[in-house]
Amino acid sequence: NTERQPWKEAVIYQIYPASFKDTDSDGWGDLPGIISKLDYIRSVGADTIWLSPIYASPQNDMGYDVSDYRSIHAPYGTLEDVDRLISELRARDMKLWMDLVVNHTSNEHEWFKVSRRSRDSAKRDWYFWRDPKYDAEGIRKPPNNWKGMFGGSAWTYDETTGQYYLSLFLPSQPDLNWTNSELREAVHDDIRFWLDHGVDGFRIDSMNLMSKHPDLPDGEITCPDEEYQSGDKWFASGPRMHEYLQELRTKVFDAYNAVTVGELGFTKDEESVSKYVAKSRHEINMLFTGDIIDMDFGPNGKYTPGGGFHPRQLRSLTEKWQTAMPRFDGWNTLYLDNHDSGRSVSRYGSDDPRYRTYAAKMLATYLTTLSGTLFLLAGQEIGMANLPKDMGIDQYIDVEGKNYYNKVLQSRGGDHSKMADIMKELQLKARDHGRLPMQWTDGPNAGFTSPEACPWMTVNPDHKLGWNVETQQDDPNSVLSFWKESLAFRKKFVDVFIYGSFEMLPESATHEKVVAYKRKDHSSDKEALVLLNFSDQNSTVTIPWVTRWVVLRGNYSTAPIRGEMIALRPYEAVVYCSG
Ligand code: ISL
């Protein structure tokens, strides 16, 4: 795992294409917009872009419902635009990763249209079709009790043939049946199509759902009051999962030296994770285990009240993966934001104007001083935050949050005034926040689109208060400047921060709100200590040996007072180095 590789040192900038930059005033970001910002992305210190899906799609799930893997959703542009993007990236020594959404397609994909036509259709077996069940009263029921990821049953009834098809996400996202080898080959060909165009890597969406238990058994009844239950034990990391990944690797990715990162749900224990990423298994390069994104979920799901963030969770997950990956020769991903969640500064830091800059810089210090490949969501580098709390439910448009809100609303007699607890969760974690239009300027529509255009998603009004690229670009104290410096700093000390060893200081040795760890170069004595205060209060830590160390970096303009007792100011981050 200390073997140096460009992909391990890469900084990957995730672009949610609809929200990045619109050049034709339709309120929807596009490929020419992305091309126009490549110099900017490079200037931040990123060398690779990962595009959330840009394929043809009816956009029921913002492109995670693909209707044709080989063409581009028209508002984004054309295949020629992708070719131009690739050559512009090459000219800057940058790389392109695409999102690979092959656990399911859109119901408008030609494969599904053929599949649904008749029970003996040539592509019937490319999806999961099953007969209905009937209860004692003769009422038609789905083939099993699985709950869909966005609510309701995971099965959709189709009148055409009187059968149900499996749709773990939306009814318009039917699951592909990977046990069918013709389907697998068709998917392989579609992937090769992009690799031949020059794509360098993929983020594999819902990766470990691609193999299900062949019998599709009922999920255990854990919520007796609910009609449908979680079936994850049977649909996540199924028996042929590793076979499919090894096949993808040897038959497709290897010939192109493509790099892959898989999204992993449900089976996140060390042993399962090691099977995906141990180098010797030749499957994928890295994983998003997602547990860092799920830290503050409620006990019965993302938006159920009763969750919340404590730095203790981050301390233990960071220690777990920083120490586990080297053990099984895997490689970490580092991320705090993506398009499925709230902005990290609002969730794990603070978007209170008094602390926001410090908190955003503190989180940047966390991400840039750990071992792994670093992923940044567009806007994170300028400290973009969640929608303001005074915005009501009508500003939230994502299907996941809306479906959940409506389900609870119904159970509370349709009374919006009783929804404050759920609103609070949405304000922190709704997927909308990760999808807000990029804030380029303090002008109309934050410069995301022209002033007269209507952006597809609410623009956060805080772009007028300095939370935009233009304002931060020339300010040496801005979050943006801090990110640029932090990424350069990380590069300068790759042997410590990217390839070095890791040791977490226990909570008892520091402070409950302080995350503190040491990083050490394997081949020299160079050592660093990182102290991060996840609190809006001063947190005092006592680390006697650090009195001899020097401060390398921090997010306050002055270093904390030197001594055995270090009083960290709100959201302060300090990096010390031994000698
Ligand atoms: O969004 C989630 C939590 O808020 C996740 O449960 C998510 O549904 C899961 O991680 C799979 O996500 C991916 O596939 C979905 C798509 O909606 C997400 O945007 C994508 O990241 C279906 O393709």
XYZ file of C-alpha atoms in Angstrom, residues 14-362:
349
model
C -16.873 15.816 -8.311
C -19.113 17.781 -10.625
C -22.870 17.536 -10.466
C -23.305 18.553 -14.101
C -26.736 20.185 -13.813
C -25.411 22.503 -11.114
C -21.952 23.522 -12.256
C -22.057 26.097 -15.052
C -24.761 26.896 -17.573
C -23.688 28.507 -20.863
C -26.951 28.472 -22.836
C -29.287 30.056 -20.292
C -31.619 27.087 -19.888
C -30.928 27.058 -16.134
C -29.204 23.689 -16.408
C -25.429 23.238 -16.338
C -23.694 21.899 -19.451
C -20.483 20.454 -20.881
C -19.300 23.734 -22.441
C -19.727 25.219 -18.953
C -17.491 22.547 -17.466
C -14.889 23.097 -20.189
C -14.898 26.825 -19.431
C -13.944 26.128 -15.816
C -11.125 23.613 -16.238
C -8.424 26.183 -15.552
C -10.210 27.087 -12.357
C -10.452 23.433 -11.250
C -6.767 22.942 -12.028
C -5.924 26.087 -10.056
C -7.606 24.653 -6.970
C -5.231 21.698 -7.174
C -7.511 18.991 -8.569
C -6.263 16.853 -11.442
C -9.271 14.657 -12.200
C -12.949 15.414 -12.648
C -15.698 12.933 -11.887
C -18.967 13.718 -13.598
C -22.200 12.525 -12.070
C -24.228 10.956 -14.923
C -24.532 12.916 -18.161
C -26.090 10.098 -20.220
C -29.472 10.249 -21.920
C -32.081 10.055 -19.202
C -35.633 11.130 -18.377
C -34.048 12.578 -15.192
C -36.406 10.981 -12.703
C -33.361 10.566 -10.460
C -31.159 13.278 -11.931
C -29.517 11.016 -14.498
C -29.072 7.980 -12.231
C -31.804 6.591 -14.473
C -30.045 6.038 -17.781
C -32.030 5.448 -20.976
C -29.026 5.132 -23.293
C -25.461 4.632 -22.098
C -23.972 5.826 -25.359
C -25.598 9.193 -25.772
C -25.658 12.432 -23.830
C -28.651 14.082 -22.189
C -29.274 16.872 -24.714
C -29.255 19.829 -22.266
C -25.687 18.835 -21.305
C -24.473 18.877 -24.910
C -23.251 16.239 -27.336
C -20.708 13.483 -27.727
C -18.522 15.998 -29.550
C -18.591 18.119 -26.389
C -17.338 15.114 -24.404
C -14.516 14.608 -26.913
C -13.647 18.268 -26.632
C -13.771 18.034 -22.838
C -11.350 15.113 -22.952
C -8.888 16.892 -25.206
C -9.067 20.043 -23.074
C -8.424 17.907 -19.995
C -5.456 16.219 -21.690
C -4.020 19.614 -22.560
C -3.967 20.354 -18.828
C -2.685 16.939 -17.820
C -6.029 16.148 -16.217
C -8.265 13.082 -16.250
C -11.945 12.277 -16.672
C -14.000 9.851 -14.619
C -17.611 9.098 -15.387
C -20.352 7.674 -13.211
C -21.215 4.100 -14.102
C -24.841 3.378 -13.237
C -25.361 -0.255 -14.151
C -27.238 -1.747 -11.220
C -30.357 -0.431 -12.926
C -31.460 1.451 -16.029
C -34.321 3.811 -16.691
C -37.609 2.189 -17.655
C -37.156 4.132 -20.885
C -34.010 2.203 -21.806
C -34.491 0.125 -24.960
C -33.443 -3.010 -23.034
C -36.292 -2.566 -20.602
C -38.812 -1.707 -23.299
C -37.985 -4.997 -25.019
C -37.917 -6.886 -21.737
C -41.363 -5.762 -20.619
C -43.034 -6.534 -23.975
C -43.812 -10.219 -23.300
C -42.934 -13.042 -20.964
C -40.901 -14.685 -23.707
C -39.127 -11.551 -24.886
C -35.470 -12.089 -25.786
C -34.455 -9.671 -23.042
C -37.005 -10.787 -20.444
C -34.253 -12.188 -18.272
C -32.205 -8.968 -18.352
C -34.361 -7.675 -15.492
C -36.054 -9.372 -12.527
C -39.629 -10.397 -13.382
C -41.722 -12.342 -10.892
C -45.355 -13.381 -10.483
C -47.517 -11.587 -7.939
C -48.415 -13.129 -4.618
C -51.966 -13.035 -3.285
C -52.992 -12.639 0.329
C -55.885 -14.463 2.057
C -58.378 -11.932 0.643
C -57.008 -12.447 -2.831
C -55.362 -9.033 -2.926
C -52.353 -8.840 -5.234
C -49.013 -8.390 -3.420
C -45.418 -7.995 -4.575
C -43.243 -11.143 -4.815
C -41.419 -10.287 -1.577
C -41.540 -7.763 1.248
C -38.558 -5.611 0.264
C -38.814 -1.899 0.843
C -37.683 0.423 -1.948
C -34.782 2.805 -1.282
C -37.028 5.805 -1.844
C -40.049 4.367 0.003
C -42.852 1.917 -0.874
C -42.318 -1.570 -2.282
C -39.151 -2.465 -4.185
C -41.388 -4.059 -6.830
C -43.453 -2.441 -9.556
C -46.424 -4.147 -11.131
C -46.581 -4.128 -14.907
C -49.984 -4.648 -16.530
C -48.480 -5.658 -19.870
C -47.631 -9.160 -18.681
C -49.197 -9.251 -15.229
C -45.843 -9.554 -13.457
C -43.800 -7.406 -11.123
C -40.269 -6.174 -11.839
C -37.680 -5.378 -9.197
C -36.911 -1.659 -8.786
C -34.840 -1.052 -5.663
C -34.786 2.701 -6.259
C -37.656 4.417 -8.139
C -40.284 2.396 -10.030
C -38.745 3.992 -13.123
C -35.331 2.466 -12.268
C -35.682 -1.290 -12.919
C -32.783 -3.427 -11.605
C -30.656 -5.232 -14.158
C -30.219 -8.970 -13.770
C -26.459 -9.464 -13.729
C -26.753 -13.251 -13.653
C -27.519 -13.025 -17.371
C -24.241 -13.218 -19.274
C -25.602 -11.501 -22.404
C -26.586 -8.533 -20.254
C -23.144 -8.442 -18.712
C -21.520 -8.429 -22.126
C -23.786 -5.626 -23.306
C -22.781 -3.591 -20.261
C -19.102 -4.359 -20.902
C -19.477 -3.082 -24.473
C -21.063 0.140 -23.283
C -18.199 0.672 -20.845
C -15.631 0.024 -23.592
C -17.405 2.618 -25.699
C -16.432 5.260 -23.112
C -12.969 3.929 -22.501
C -12.372 4.104 -26.256
C -13.415 7.736 -26.094
C -10.668 8.336 -23.577
C -12.422 8.138 -20.208
C -9.845 7.290 -17.512
C -11.948 5.870 -14.718
C -15.362 5.255 -13.223
C -17.255 5.714 -10.001
C -19.480 2.648 -9.877
C -22.927 3.524 -8.590
C -24.662 1.201 -6.106
C -21.909 -1.244 -6.914
C -22.564 -4.017 -4.443
C -26.253 -4.278 -5.286
C -25.375 -5.858 -8.618
C -25.526 -9.384 -7.178
C -28.646 -10.435 -5.299
C -29.441 -13.703 -3.561
C -30.929 -15.908 -6.331
C -34.087 -16.699 -4.315
C -34.843 -13.058 -3.449
C -36.052 -14.104 0.042
C -38.193 -11.903 2.276
C -36.360 -9.453 4.510
C -36.507 -9.984 8.243
C -39.372 -8.096 9.895
C -37.611 -5.372 11.853
C -40.334 -2.718 11.598
C -43.568 -4.620 12.339
C -45.686 -1.487 11.808
C -44.485 -1.104 8.268
C -45.691 -3.006 5.235
C -42.242 -3.357 3.668
C -38.947 -4.341 5.269
C -35.319 -3.872 4.446
C -34.117 -6.676 2.192
C -30.481 -5.601 2.214
C -29.277 -8.904 3.614
C -30.458 -10.449 0.336
C -29.763 -7.763 -2.206
C -26.377 -6.355 -1.078
C -23.041 -8.085 -1.759
C -24.712 -11.183 -3.151
C -22.941 -14.468 -3.936
C -21.615 -13.511 -7.382
C -20.575 -9.952 -6.618
C -16.844 -10.615 -6.654
C -17.054 -12.690 -9.792
C -18.723 -9.792 -11.636
C -16.120 -7.320 -10.472
C -13.193 -9.557 -11.353
C -14.738 -10.129 -14.749
C -15.144 -6.377 -15.274
C -11.570 -5.821 -14.264
C -9.956 -8.485 -16.428
C -12.266 -8.237 -19.430
C -12.726 -4.483 -19.536
C -10.793 -2.161 -17.235
C -7.339 -3.753 -17.361
C -6.861 -3.221 -21.086
C -7.258 0.512 -20.508
C -5.606 0.827 -17.133
C -8.841 2.362 -15.905
C -9.203 3.285 -12.242
C -12.412 2.505 -10.344
C -14.067 3.544 -7.130
C -17.135 1.617 -6.044
C -20.041 2.832 -3.964
C -20.634 0.340 -1.166
C -23.875 0.104 0.752
C -24.894 -2.053 3.727
C -22.002 -4.550 3.999
C -19.346 -2.269 5.417
C -17.548 -4.540 7.879
C -13.798 -4.843 7.442
C -13.881 -8.347 6.067
C -16.397 -7.532 3.324
C -14.560 -4.351 2.466
C -11.221 -6.144 2.221
C -12.621 -8.518 -0.376
C -13.369 -5.630 -2.679
C -10.206 -3.604 -2.307
C -7.356 -5.926 -1.347
C -4.920 -5.430 -4.191
C -4.363 -9.156 -4.669
C -8.071 -9.697 -5.451
C -7.906 -7.586 -8.574
C -11.378 -6.091 -8.280
C -11.615 -2.343 -7.754
C -9.105 0.281 -6.653
C -11.111 1.966 -3.920
C -14.483 2.166 -2.234
C -16.787 4.723 -0.790
C -17.826 2.904 2.350
C -20.277 5.733 2.972
C -20.226 5.389 6.746
C -18.690 8.849 7.028
C -21.637 10.232 5.081
C -24.099 8.310 7.287
C -22.624 9.290 10.681
C -25.479 11.545 11.718
C -28.374 9.422 10.466
C -31.236 8.676 12.825
C -31.680 5.249 14.411
C -34.283 4.147 11.840
C -32.936 5.802 8.758
C -31.442 8.963 7.350
C -34.130 11.485 8.309
C -35.563 9.838 11.404
C -35.076 12.115 14.415
C -32.634 11.063 17.102
C -29.398 11.014 15.106
C -26.798 13.728 15.198
C -23.090 14.249 14.814
C -20.414 13.903 17.466
C -16.696 14.062 16.581
C -16.383 10.726 18.369
C -18.024 9.068 15.359
C -15.536 10.632 12.981
C -12.659 9.722 15.272
C -13.593 6.085 15.329
C -14.377 5.742 11.612
C -11.204 7.575 10.654
C -9.107 5.361 12.868
C -10.893 2.263 11.609
C -10.269 2.835 7.901
C -6.891 4.557 8.159
C -5.511 1.547 10.003
C -7.529 -1.196 8.290
C -6.741 -0.400 4.646
C -2.963 -0.829 4.977
C -3.573 -4.110 6.809
C -5.321 -5.709 3.874
C -3.445 -3.834 1.193
C -6.378 -1.723 0.160
C -6.535 2.004 -0.401
C -8.742 4.655 1.228
C -10.975 7.287 -0.254
C -11.229 10.606 1.586
C -14.444 12.587 1.312
C -16.996 14.387 3.450
C -19.377 15.576 0.765
C -21.225 14.137 -2.197
C -24.418 14.739 -4.153
C -26.475 12.531 -1.805
C -26.097 14.551 1.361
C -25.862 17.872 3.114
C -22.729 19.993 2.937
C -20.069 18.956 5.443
C -19.501 22.463 6.766
C -23.171 22.584 7.848
C -23.306 19.010 9.169
C -19.974 18.465 10.875
C -18.733 22.040 11.242
C -20.828 25.165 11.462
C -22.464 27.493 8.976
C -22.917 30.150 11.635
C -21.251 33.228 10.078
C -18.983 33.533 13.127
C -17.424 30.120 12.585
C -18.050 29.054 9.017
C -14.665 30.046 7.580
C -12.795 28.360 10.437
C -14.938 25.245 10.231
C -14.536 24.896 6.453
C -10.751 25.273 6.805
C -10.668 22.804 9.677
